[in-house]
Each structure stands twice: as structure tokens, then as C-alpha cells.
Short mmCIF file of C-alpha atoms in Angstrom, two decimals:
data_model
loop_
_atom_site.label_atom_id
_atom_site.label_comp_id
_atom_site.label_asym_id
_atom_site.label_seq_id
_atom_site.Cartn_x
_atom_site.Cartn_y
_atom_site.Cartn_z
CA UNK T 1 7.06 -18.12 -10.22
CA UNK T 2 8.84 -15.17 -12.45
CA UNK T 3 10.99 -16.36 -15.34
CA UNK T 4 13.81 -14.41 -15.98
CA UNK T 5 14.30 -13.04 -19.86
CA UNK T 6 17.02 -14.58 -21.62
CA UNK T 7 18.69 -10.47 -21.87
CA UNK T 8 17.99 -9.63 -18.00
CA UNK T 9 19.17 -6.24 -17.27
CA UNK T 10 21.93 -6.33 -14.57
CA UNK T 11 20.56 -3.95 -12.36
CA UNK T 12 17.67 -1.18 -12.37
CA UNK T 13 17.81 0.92 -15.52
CA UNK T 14 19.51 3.61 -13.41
CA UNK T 15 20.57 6.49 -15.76
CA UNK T 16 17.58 9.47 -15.15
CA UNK T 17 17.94 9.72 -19.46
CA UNK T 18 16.66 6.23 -19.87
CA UNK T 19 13.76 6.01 -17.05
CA UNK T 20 13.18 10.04 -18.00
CA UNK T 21 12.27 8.46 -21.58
CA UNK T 22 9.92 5.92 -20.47
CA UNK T 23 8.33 7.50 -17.88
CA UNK T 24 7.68 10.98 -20.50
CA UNK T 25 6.29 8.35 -23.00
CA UNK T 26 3.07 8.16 -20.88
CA UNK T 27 1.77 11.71 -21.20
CA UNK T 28 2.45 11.82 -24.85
CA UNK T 29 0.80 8.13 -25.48
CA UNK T 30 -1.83 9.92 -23.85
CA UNK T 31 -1.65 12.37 -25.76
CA UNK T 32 -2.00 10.35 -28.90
CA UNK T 33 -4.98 8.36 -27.93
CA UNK T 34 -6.27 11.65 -26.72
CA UNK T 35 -6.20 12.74 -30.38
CA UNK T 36 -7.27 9.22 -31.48
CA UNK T 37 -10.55 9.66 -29.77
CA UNK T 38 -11.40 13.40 -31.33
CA UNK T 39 -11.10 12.03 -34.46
CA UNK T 40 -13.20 8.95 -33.85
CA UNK T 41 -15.84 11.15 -31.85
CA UNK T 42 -15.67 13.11 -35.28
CA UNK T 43 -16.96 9.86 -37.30
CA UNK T 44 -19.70 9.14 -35.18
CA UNK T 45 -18.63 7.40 -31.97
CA UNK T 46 -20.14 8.96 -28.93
CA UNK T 47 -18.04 10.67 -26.11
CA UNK T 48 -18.74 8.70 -23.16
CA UNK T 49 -17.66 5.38 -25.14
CA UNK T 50 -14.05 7.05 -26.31
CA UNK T 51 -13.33 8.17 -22.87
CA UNK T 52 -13.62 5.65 -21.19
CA UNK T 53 -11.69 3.56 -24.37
CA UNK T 54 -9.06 6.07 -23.40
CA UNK T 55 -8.95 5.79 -20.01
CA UNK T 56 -8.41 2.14 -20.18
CA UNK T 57 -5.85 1.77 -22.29
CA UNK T 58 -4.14 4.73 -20.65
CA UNK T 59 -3.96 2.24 -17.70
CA UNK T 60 -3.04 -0.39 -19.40
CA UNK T 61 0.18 1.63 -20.48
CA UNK T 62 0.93 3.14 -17.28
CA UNK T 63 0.27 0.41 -15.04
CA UNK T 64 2.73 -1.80 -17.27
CA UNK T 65 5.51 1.05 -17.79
CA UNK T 66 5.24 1.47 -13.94
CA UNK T 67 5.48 -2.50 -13.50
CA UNK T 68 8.58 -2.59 -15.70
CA UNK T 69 10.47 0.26 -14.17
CA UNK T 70 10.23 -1.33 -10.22
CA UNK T 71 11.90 1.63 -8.19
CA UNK T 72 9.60 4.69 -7.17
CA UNK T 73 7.58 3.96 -10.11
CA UNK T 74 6.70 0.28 -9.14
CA UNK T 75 5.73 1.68 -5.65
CA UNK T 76 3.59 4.45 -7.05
CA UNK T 77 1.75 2.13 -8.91
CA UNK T 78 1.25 -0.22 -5.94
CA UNK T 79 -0.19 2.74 -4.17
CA UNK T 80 -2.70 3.50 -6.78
CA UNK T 81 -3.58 -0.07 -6.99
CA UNK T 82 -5.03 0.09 -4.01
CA UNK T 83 -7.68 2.49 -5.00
CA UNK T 84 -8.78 1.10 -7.61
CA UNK T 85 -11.75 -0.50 -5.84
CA UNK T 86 -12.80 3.33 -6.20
CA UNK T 87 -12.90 3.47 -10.11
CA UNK T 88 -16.54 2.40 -11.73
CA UNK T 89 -16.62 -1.00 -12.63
CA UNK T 90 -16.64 -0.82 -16.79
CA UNK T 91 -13.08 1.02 -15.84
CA UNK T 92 -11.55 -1.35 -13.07
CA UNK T 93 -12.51 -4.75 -14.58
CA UNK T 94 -10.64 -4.51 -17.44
CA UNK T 95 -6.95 -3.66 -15.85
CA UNK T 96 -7.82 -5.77 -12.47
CA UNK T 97 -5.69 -7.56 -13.60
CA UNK T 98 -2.66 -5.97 -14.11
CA UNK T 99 -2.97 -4.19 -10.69
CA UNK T 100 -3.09 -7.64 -9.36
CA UNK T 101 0.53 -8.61 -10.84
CA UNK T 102 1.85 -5.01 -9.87
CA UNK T 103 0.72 -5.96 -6.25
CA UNK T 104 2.36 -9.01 -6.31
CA UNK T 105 5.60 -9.25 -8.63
CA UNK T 106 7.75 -7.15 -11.03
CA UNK T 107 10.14 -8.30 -13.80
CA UNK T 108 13.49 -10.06 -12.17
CA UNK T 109 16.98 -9.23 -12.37
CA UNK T 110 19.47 -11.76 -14.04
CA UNK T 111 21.30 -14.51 -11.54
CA UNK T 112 24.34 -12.65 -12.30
CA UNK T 113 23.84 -9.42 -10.85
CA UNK T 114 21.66 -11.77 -7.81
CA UNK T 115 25.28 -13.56 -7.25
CA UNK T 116 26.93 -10.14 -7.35
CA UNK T 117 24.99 -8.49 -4.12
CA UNK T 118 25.20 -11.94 -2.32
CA UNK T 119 29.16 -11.94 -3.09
CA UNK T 120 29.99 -8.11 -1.57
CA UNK T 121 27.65 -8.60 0.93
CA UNK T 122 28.29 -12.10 2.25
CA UNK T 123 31.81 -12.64 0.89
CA UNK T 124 32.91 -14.67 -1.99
CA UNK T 125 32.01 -18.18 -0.18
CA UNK T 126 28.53 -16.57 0.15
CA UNK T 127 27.28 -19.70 -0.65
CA UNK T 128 28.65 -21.72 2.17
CA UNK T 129 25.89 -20.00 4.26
CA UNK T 130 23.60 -21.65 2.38
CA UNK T 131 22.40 -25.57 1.79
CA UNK T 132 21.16 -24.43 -1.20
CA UNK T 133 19.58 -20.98 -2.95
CA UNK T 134 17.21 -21.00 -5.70
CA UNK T 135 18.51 -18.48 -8.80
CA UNK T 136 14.69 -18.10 -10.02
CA UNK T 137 13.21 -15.27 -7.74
CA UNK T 138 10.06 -16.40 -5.89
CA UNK T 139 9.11 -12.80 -5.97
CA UNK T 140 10.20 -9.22 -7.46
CA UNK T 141 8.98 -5.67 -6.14
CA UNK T 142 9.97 -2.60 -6.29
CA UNK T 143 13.51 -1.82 -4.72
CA UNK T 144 14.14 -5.94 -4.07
CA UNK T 145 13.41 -9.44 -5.22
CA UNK T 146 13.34 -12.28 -3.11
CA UNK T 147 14.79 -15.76 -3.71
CA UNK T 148 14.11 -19.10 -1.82
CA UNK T 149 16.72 -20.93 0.05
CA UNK T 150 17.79 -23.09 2.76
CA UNK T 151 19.69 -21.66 5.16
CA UNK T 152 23.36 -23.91 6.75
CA UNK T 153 21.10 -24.97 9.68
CA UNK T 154 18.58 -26.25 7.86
CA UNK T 155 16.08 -23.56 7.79
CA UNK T 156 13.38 -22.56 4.72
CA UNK T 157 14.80 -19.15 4.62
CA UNK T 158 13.60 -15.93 2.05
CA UNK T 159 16.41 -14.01 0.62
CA UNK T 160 15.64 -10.71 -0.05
CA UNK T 161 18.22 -8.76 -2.11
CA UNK T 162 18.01 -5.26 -2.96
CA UNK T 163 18.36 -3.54 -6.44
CA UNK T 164 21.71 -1.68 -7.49
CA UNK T 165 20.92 1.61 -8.01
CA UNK T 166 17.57 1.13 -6.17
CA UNK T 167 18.42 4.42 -4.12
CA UNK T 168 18.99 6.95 -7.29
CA UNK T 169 16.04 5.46 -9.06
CA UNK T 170 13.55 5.72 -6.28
CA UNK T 171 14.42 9.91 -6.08
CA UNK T 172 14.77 9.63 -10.13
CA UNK T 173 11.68 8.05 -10.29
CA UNK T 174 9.59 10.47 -7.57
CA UNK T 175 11.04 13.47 -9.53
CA UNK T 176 9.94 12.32 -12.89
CA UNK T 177 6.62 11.24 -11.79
CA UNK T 178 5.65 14.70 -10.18
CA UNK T 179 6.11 16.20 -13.51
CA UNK T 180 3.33 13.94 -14.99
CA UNK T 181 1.28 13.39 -12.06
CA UNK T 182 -2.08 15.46 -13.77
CA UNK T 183 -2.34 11.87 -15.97
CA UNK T 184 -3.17 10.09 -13.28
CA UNK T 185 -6.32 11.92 -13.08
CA UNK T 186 -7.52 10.47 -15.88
CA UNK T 187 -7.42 7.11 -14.16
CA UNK T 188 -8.35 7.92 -10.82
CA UNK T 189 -10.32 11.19 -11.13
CA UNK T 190 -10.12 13.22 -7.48
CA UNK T 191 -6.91 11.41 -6.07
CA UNK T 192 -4.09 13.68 -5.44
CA UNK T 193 -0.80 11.64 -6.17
CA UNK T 194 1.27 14.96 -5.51
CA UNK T 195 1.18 14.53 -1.65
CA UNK T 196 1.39 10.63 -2.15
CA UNK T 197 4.81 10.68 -3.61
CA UNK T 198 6.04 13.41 -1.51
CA UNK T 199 5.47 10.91 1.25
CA UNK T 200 6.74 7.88 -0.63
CA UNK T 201 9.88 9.92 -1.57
CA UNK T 202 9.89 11.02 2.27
CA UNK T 203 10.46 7.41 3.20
CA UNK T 204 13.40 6.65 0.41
CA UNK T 205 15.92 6.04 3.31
CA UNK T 206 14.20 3.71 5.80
CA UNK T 207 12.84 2.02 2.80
CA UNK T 208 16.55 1.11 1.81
CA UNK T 209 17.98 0.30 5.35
CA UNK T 210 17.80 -3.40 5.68
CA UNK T 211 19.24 -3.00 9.07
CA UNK T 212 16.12 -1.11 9.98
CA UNK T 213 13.63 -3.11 8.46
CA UNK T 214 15.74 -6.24 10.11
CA UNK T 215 14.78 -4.52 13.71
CA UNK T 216 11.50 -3.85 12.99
CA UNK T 217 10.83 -7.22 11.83
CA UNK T 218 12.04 -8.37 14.99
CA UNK T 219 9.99 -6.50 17.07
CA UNK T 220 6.86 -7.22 15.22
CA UNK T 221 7.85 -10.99 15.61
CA UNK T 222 8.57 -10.76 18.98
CA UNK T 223 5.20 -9.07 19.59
CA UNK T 224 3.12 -11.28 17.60
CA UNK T 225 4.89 -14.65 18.67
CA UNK T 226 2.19 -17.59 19.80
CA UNK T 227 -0.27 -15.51 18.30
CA UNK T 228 -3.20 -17.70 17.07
CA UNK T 229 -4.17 -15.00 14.18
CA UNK T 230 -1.38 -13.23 12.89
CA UNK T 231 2.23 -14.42 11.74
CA UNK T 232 5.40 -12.28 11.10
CA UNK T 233 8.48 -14.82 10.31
CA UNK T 234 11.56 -14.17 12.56
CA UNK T 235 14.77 -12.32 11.06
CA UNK T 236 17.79 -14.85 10.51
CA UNK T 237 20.08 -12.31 9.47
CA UNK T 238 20.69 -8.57 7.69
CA UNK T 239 23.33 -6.64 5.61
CA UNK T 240 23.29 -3.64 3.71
CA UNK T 241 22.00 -4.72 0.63
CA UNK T 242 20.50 -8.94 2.01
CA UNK T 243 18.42 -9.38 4.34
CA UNK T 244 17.34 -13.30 5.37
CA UNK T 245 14.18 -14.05 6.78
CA UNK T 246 12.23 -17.45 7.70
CA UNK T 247 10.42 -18.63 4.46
CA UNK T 248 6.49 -18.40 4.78
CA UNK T 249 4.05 -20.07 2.45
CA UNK T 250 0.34 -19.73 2.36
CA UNK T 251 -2.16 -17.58 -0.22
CA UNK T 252 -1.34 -14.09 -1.39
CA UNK T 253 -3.82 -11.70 -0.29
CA UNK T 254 -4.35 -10.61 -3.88
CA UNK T 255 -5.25 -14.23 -4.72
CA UNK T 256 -7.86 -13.90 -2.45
CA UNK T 257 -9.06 -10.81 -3.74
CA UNK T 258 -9.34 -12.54 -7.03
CA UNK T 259 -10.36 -16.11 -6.32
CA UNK T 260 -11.17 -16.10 -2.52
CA UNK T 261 -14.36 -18.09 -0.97
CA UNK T 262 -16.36 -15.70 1.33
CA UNK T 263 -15.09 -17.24 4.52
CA UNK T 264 -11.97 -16.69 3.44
CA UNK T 265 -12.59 -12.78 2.13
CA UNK T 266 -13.90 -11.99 5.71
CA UNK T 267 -11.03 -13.86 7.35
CA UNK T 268 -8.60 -12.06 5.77
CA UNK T 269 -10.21 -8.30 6.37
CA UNK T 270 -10.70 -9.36 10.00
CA UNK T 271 -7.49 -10.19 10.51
CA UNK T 272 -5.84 -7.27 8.51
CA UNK T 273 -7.95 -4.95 10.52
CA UNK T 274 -6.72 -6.39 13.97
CA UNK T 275 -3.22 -6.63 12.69
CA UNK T 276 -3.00 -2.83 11.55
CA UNK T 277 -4.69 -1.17 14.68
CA UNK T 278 -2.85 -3.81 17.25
CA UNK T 279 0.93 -3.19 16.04
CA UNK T 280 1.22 0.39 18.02
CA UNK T 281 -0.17 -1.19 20.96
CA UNK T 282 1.45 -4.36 20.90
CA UNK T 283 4.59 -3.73 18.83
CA UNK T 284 4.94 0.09 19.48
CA UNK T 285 5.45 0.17 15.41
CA UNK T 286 2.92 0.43 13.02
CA UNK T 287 3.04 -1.51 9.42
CA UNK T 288 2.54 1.30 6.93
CA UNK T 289 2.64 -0.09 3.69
CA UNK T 290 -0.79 -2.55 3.65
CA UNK T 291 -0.86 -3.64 -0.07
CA UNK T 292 -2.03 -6.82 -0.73
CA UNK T 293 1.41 -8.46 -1.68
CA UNK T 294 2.42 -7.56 1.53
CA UNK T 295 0.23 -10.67 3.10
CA UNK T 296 -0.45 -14.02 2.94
CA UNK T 297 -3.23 -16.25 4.25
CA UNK T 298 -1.84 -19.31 5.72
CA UNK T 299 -2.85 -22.68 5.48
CA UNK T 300 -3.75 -22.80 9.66
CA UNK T 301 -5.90 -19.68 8.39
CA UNK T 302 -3.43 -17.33 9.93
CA UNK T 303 -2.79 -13.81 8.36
CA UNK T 304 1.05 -13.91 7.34
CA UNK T 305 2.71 -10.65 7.12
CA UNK T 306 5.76 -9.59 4.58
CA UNK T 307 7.90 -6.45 4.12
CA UNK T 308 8.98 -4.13 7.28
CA UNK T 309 10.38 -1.72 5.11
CA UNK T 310 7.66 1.25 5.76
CA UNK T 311 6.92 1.38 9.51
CA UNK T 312 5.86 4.22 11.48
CA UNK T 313 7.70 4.13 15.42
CA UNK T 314 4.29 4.94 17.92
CA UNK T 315 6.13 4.02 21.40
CA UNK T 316 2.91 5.42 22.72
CA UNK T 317 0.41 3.59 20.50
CA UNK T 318 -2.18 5.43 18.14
CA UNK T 319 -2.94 8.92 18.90
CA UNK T 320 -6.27 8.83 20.95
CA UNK T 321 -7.78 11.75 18.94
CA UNK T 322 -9.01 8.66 16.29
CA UNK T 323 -11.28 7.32 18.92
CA UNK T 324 -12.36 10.74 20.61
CA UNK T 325 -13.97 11.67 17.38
CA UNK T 326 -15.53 8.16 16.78
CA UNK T 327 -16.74 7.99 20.26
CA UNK T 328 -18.14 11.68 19.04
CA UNK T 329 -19.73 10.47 15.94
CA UNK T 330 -21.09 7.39 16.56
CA UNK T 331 -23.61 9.36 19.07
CA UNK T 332 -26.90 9.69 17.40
CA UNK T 333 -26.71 13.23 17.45
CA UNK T 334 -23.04 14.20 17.56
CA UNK T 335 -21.54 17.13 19.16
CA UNK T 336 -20.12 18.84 16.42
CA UNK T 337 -18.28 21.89 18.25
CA UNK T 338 -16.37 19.40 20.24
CA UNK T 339 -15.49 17.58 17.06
CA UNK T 340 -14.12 21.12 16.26
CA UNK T 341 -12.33 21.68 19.38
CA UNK T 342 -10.62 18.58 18.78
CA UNK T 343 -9.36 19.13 15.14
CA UNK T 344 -8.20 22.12 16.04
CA UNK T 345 -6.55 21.26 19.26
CA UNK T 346 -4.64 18.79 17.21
CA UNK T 347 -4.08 21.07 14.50
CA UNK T 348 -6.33 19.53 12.26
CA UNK T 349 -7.61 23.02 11.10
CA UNK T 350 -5.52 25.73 11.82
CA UNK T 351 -5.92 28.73 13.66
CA UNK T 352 -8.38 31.49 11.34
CA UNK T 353 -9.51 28.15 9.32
CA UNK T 354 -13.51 28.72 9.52
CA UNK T 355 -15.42 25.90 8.49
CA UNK T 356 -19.43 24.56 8.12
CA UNK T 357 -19.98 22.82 11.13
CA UNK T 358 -22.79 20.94 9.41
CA UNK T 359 -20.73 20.50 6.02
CA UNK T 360 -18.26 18.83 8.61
CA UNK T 361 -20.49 16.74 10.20
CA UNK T 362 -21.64 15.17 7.01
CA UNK T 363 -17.99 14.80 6.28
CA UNK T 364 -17.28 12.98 8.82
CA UNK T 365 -19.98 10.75 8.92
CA UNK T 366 -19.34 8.16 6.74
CA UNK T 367 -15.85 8.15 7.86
CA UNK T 368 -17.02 6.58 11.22
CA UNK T 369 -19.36 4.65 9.31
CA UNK T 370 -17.95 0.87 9.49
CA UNK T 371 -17.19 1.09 13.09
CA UNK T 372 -20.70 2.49 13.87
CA UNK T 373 -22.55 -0.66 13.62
CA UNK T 374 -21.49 -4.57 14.74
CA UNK T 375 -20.93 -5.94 11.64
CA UNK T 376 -20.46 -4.14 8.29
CA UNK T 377 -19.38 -4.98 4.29
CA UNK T 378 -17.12 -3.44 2.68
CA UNK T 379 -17.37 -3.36 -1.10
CA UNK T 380 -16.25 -1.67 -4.28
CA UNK T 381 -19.64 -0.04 -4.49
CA UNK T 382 -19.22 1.43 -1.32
CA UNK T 383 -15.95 2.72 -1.77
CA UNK T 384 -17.41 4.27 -5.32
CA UNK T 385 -19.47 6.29 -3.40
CA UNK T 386 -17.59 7.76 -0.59
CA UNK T 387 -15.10 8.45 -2.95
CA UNK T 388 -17.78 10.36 -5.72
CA UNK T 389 -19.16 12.02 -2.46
CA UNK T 390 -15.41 13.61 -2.06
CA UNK T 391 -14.84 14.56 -5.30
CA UNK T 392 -18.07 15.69 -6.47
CA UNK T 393 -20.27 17.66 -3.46
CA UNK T 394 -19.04 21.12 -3.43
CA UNK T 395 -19.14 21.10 0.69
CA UNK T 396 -17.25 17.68 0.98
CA UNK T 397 -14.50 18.82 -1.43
CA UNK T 398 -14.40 22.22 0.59
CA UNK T 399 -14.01 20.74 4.06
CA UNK T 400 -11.45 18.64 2.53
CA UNK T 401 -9.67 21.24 1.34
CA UNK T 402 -9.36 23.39 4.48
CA UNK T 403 -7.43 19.87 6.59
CA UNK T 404 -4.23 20.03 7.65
CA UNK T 405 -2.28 16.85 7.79
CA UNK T 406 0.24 17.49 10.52
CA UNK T 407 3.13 15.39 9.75
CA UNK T 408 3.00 12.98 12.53
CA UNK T 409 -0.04 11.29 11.18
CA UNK T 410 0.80 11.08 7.58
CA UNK T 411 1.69 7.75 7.78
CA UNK T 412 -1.68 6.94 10.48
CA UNK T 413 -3.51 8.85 7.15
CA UNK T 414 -1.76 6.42 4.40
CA UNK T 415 -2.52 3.30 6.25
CA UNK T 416 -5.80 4.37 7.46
CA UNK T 417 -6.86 4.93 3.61
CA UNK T 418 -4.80 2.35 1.73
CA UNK T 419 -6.49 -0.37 4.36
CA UNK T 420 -9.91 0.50 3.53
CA UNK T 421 -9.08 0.55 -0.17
CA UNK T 422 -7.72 -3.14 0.48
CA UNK T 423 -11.03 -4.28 2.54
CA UNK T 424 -13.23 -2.86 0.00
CA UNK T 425 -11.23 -4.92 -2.71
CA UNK T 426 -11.74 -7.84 -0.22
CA UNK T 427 -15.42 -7.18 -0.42
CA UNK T 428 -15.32 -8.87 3.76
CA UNK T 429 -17.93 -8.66 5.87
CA UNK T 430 -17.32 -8.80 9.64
CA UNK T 431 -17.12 -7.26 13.30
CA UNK T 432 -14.87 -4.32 12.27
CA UNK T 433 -16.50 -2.45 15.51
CA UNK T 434 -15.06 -4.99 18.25
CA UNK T 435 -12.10 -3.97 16.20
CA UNK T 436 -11.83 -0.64 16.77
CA UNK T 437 -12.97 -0.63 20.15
CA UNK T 438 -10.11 -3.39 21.51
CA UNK T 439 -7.36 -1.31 20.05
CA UNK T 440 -7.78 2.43 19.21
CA UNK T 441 -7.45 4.75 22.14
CA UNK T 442 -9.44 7.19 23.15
CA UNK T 443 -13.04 5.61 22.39
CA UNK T 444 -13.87 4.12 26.01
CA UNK T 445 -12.67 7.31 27.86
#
């Protein structure tokens, strides 16, 4: 459990001037090491060896700044966490773990400012709604911390309180970032984080609205209740800046990413998997932010879900282009033009686009890959690859290039991505197939 520092800060550092600082620090640190490494290339050292020096303690200094900050930057750096099963493994093993404690915690605020939010919130007897309330935060993220409690009635109850100043710092943060984003190339060469924080900053106000994240939690529960392989904890009750939930224990997913037994690896993709793709059908709501501190593994080997804040609304379930073009490419040899026809009739490529219909169809491929065969592993190798393939063949980057994203499925895209990039840190093996087929339209017609 966090510790708070004897000089807690009361709140987010909230003045643009002092996040500006720390946040510019990481280019020029970069900078420095950069000019570090010339000189010890100069004595001897061979390139390959200070690169890779550099990029590692790059990420050990952004990773922690990011960490530190909570707010947009905390979230940014959960998003890239997820990728890292991507980077080689000389780069990812030595920052693991810090990715692993970004995923999972941040540093708290003071019980002062916690006692604060609860008083305008709740009212100045705030604590009459409560048997008792634990000052030491269980957990700290980026816009809240959570704090365990029991509730008047008796109840193991998780109260999560948000950040002052979470709201300026998130746009702060998103603003400041963009202006640096070319250094995180150097950790994750090929990933664009432009488009990543225009779509984190995109989701700044539902993010914040505990009133909406109260409902969707709600429905979710109410969808998933009696279910013998997912759990969402019901809603006890919301404010602006509080919002009370039932308390669930059981094994962060990034524990299990660390530490986890086989069985208990495959359990936990399996489950992720039919969580994700069942929520628009079952929930009409889709979870959109699947980072591993967003899940726990219960002890009745249930997969325990956390956070409603970033949820895409899909009253009509997932789009059935997904399982169209799966249907399409699982077939030995795939129609291609339709494949065409149906990115463009969905405004995947737009009209006067022209494309290599055999550049496309090796693009593609691999995509449809996992869901091809019965049972398939997903790994950090794997990942490696598809992700070199992207980057580095001239015809992959080029088809990339030429997609459209049309705003509707941006958030389909992030979770889509960021779950593989969880699975693969998983390493699971299972049915992912059975998966697909149960739950994405499209496939059987």
C-alpha cells in the first residue's frame, strides 16, 4: 500500500509554469545523455551499446517524471506502458518495472486535502456516512486515488476521490506533452503518440464526470451480474468529485504479468478477451481503457474489473465491419477487392485513396491472425514482430499511412490495440477464436 511523504502536496501541482518545467526537463535530459554518448562513442565505446544505454535511462526518466506528475501525463504513460511488450527485450527488461508501478499506483495526496473533497462533497459530517475510512490510499492514478472504507451499512466500500485541479492539468499536461512527443520515439520507435493524446485529451470531460462513470458502472454491473467469469462491483453512491463503489479484492492483473503461473496467464487473457468484445453486446458500452491496473483476478478465479471512466456508448453493439473482414481473411485465399469495398464503404480509405491490393492483403493478415486458428499464444516476441513489420517494410508502413480512422471507431481502434499489447504482456495461450466468433458481428453472416 502507498505511503504518503511526510511534505504531501495538497493537490496536483496545477500551475502550467511548474508541470511546464518538469515535463521540458525530459527533452533536454535527453539531450544531455544524447551528448554523453558522442563523447563516450568518441573514447571507444561502440554505437549500438550507447544507444541503447540512452534509451534506457531516457525511460527511466520519463516513465518516473510521468509517474510523479499523475494528470494527462500519468495517463500517457499508462498508454505507452502497454506497448512495451513491443520494445526488444535488452530495452523492456530493464524499466518493466517501472511500467508495472505506473500501471498500478502513483504518488498520494496528503489526508488533508483527502478530508477536504470528502467535506464539500459530502458535507462537514462526511464521516457519519462512514463506519470507518482508511487515510492511507489503497491506490493512486492519474486524475484520482482511492481509499478503503466501510460504508454506515456495513459494506467494504472503495472511495474514489478525484484530484483538485485534475481538470486544468489533464489539458496542461496534453498540451505540454505534444510539444515533446518526437522523444518518445526514442523509446518506442514507430508509435505515433500525437493521435494518442489527441484522443486522451478528447476524453478529458467524461473522464472527470463521476456521475457518468457512476452510470456506466451500473450498467456494466447490471449486465454482468451472476456472471460466473467476470465481476464489476455495484455503485453505492456518486458526487462530483467522490464516487463510492463496493470494495473488490483479488490479484492485480499486472501482478500476474509479473509473477503469474501459466494457468493463471491464460485465465486472465481469456477472460479479458470475452469481457472486452461482450460489453457492446451485453452492456451496450464498451470498456475503453484496458490497462492492466484496471483488473483484478479474483480469488473464485473471476476477472474483476475497475475504472468506468473511459467507455465508448455502442447501443447497437460492435460495428459488424470487424467480422466481415475476418470472415474475409480467414479464407485461405481471401477476396481482397471485397476487403476493399468494405474499407471504403466504411470510409476506411477515402474516395481517390489507391492502394496495393496485395500490399493490403499482407497487411491485413496478421491482423486476423489470432482468431484464424483454435488456440493461439500471444507473446512479446510476437508482438516484436508485427510491430517491426509496421515500422520497417516500406509497403506495410505505406498502407498504413493511406487509413482513415473515422472517428466513431477511435475508441474500437484504442481498445482493439491496447488489448493485444496487454495479452502479449500476459504471454496467454487460449481459444481466442471461440472468442471472436460468440461476440463480434458480422463473422457468421
Amino acid at each position: 500500500m502507498s505511503q504518503v511523504p511526510p511534505s504531501g502536496r495538497d493537490d496536483l501541482p496545477r500551475g502550467s509554469v511548474q508541470r511546464g518545467i518538469k515535463l521540458a526537463g525530459l527533452p533536454l535530459g535527453f539531450a544531455g545523455r544524447t551528448a554523453l554518448g558522442i563523447g563516450k562513442r568518441i573514447g571507444g565505446r561502440s554505437a549500438e551499446i550507447v544507444a541503447q544505454e540512452i534509451q534506457q535511462r531516457t525511460a527511466d526518466q520519463v516513465f518516473r517524471v510521468l509517474g510523479e506528475l499523475k494528470g494527462g501525463a500519468m495517463k500517457l504513460g499508462q498508454a505507452l506502458s502497454i506497448f512495451e511488450a513491443a520494445l526488444p527485450p535488452e530495452l523492456a527488461g530493464p524499466y518493466r518495472a517501472t511500467l508495472t508501478k505506473l500501471q498500478e499506483s502513483a504518488p498520494p495526496l496528503p489526508a488533508t486535502t483527502v478530508h477536504r473533497v470528502l467535506a464539500a462533497d459530502l458535507g462537514d459530517n462526511w464521516r457519519d456516512s462512514f463506519e470507518s475510512f482508511d487515510d492511507m490510499p489503497a491506490a493512486a492514478a492519474s486524475i484520482g486515488q482511492v481509499h478503503r472504507a466501510v460504508w454506515q451499512d456495513g459494506r467494504r466500500v472503495a472511495v474514489k476521490i478525484q484530484y483538485p485541479g485534475a481538470g486544468k492539468a489533464l489539458l496542461n499536461d496534453f498540451t505540454q506533452l505534444a510539444r515533446i512527443g518526437r522523444l518518445f520515439g526514442v523509446l518506442m520507435p514507430g508509435l505515433e503518440v500525437r493521435p494518442m493524446l489527441d484522443e486522451l485529451r478528447d476524453r478529458v470531460a467524461d473522464e472527470l464526470d463521476y456521475y457518468l462513470e457512476a452510470q456506466s458502472q451500473r450498467a456494466f454491473a447490471a449486465a454482468y451480474a451472476g456472471d460466473p467469469d467476470i465481476y464489476v462491483p455495484d455503485v453505492v453512491t456518486e458526487t462530483d468529485h467522490v464516487l463510492v463503489t463496493e470494495w473488490m479484492d483479488g490479484t492485480p492483473l499486472s501482478k500476474i504479468i509479473s509473477d503469474g503461473s501459466q494457468e493463471d496467464r491464460n485465465r486472465a487473457g481469456i477472460l479479458l478477451t470475452r469481457f472486452l468484445f461482450s460489453g457492446p453486446a451485453r452492456a451496450g458500452l464498451l470498456h475503453a481503457d484496458p490497462h492492466p491496473g484496471n483488473f483484478r483476478l479474483l480469488a473464485d478465479g473471476r476477472l474483476g474489473v475497475l475504472d468506468f471512466g473511459a467507455v465508448d456508448r455502442l447501443p447497437d453493439g460492435l460495428p459488424p465491419l470487424f467480422g466481415r473482414l475476418l470472415r474475409i481473411m480467414h479464407d485461405p485465399d481471401p477476396d481482397i477487392v471485397e476487403v476493399e469495398r468494405v474499407l471504403r464503404e466504411d470510409n476506411f480509405l477515402r474516395p481517390g485513396i489507391a492502394v496495393d491490393l496485395e500490399a493490403l492483403r499482407a497487411f491485413l493478415a496478421p491482423m486476423a491472425e489470432p482468431s484464424a486458428v483454435e488456440t493461439f499464444k500471444f507473446s512479446r516476441e510476437w508482438m516484436r514482430m508485427e510491430a517491426g513489420r509496421v515500422t520497417t517494410d516500406p509497403n506495410a508502413a505505406g498502407i498504413a499511412r493511406k487509413f482513415n480512422l473515422p472517428p466513431s471507431y477511435v475508441l474500437i481502434h484504442r481498445v482493439s490495440t491496447a488489448g493485444i499489447g496487454v495479452l502479449c504482456q500476459l504471454e496467454c495461450e487460449g481459444p481466442f477464436r471461440a472468442e471472436v466468433l460468440r461476440w463480434v458481428p458480422g463473422y457468421a453472416e
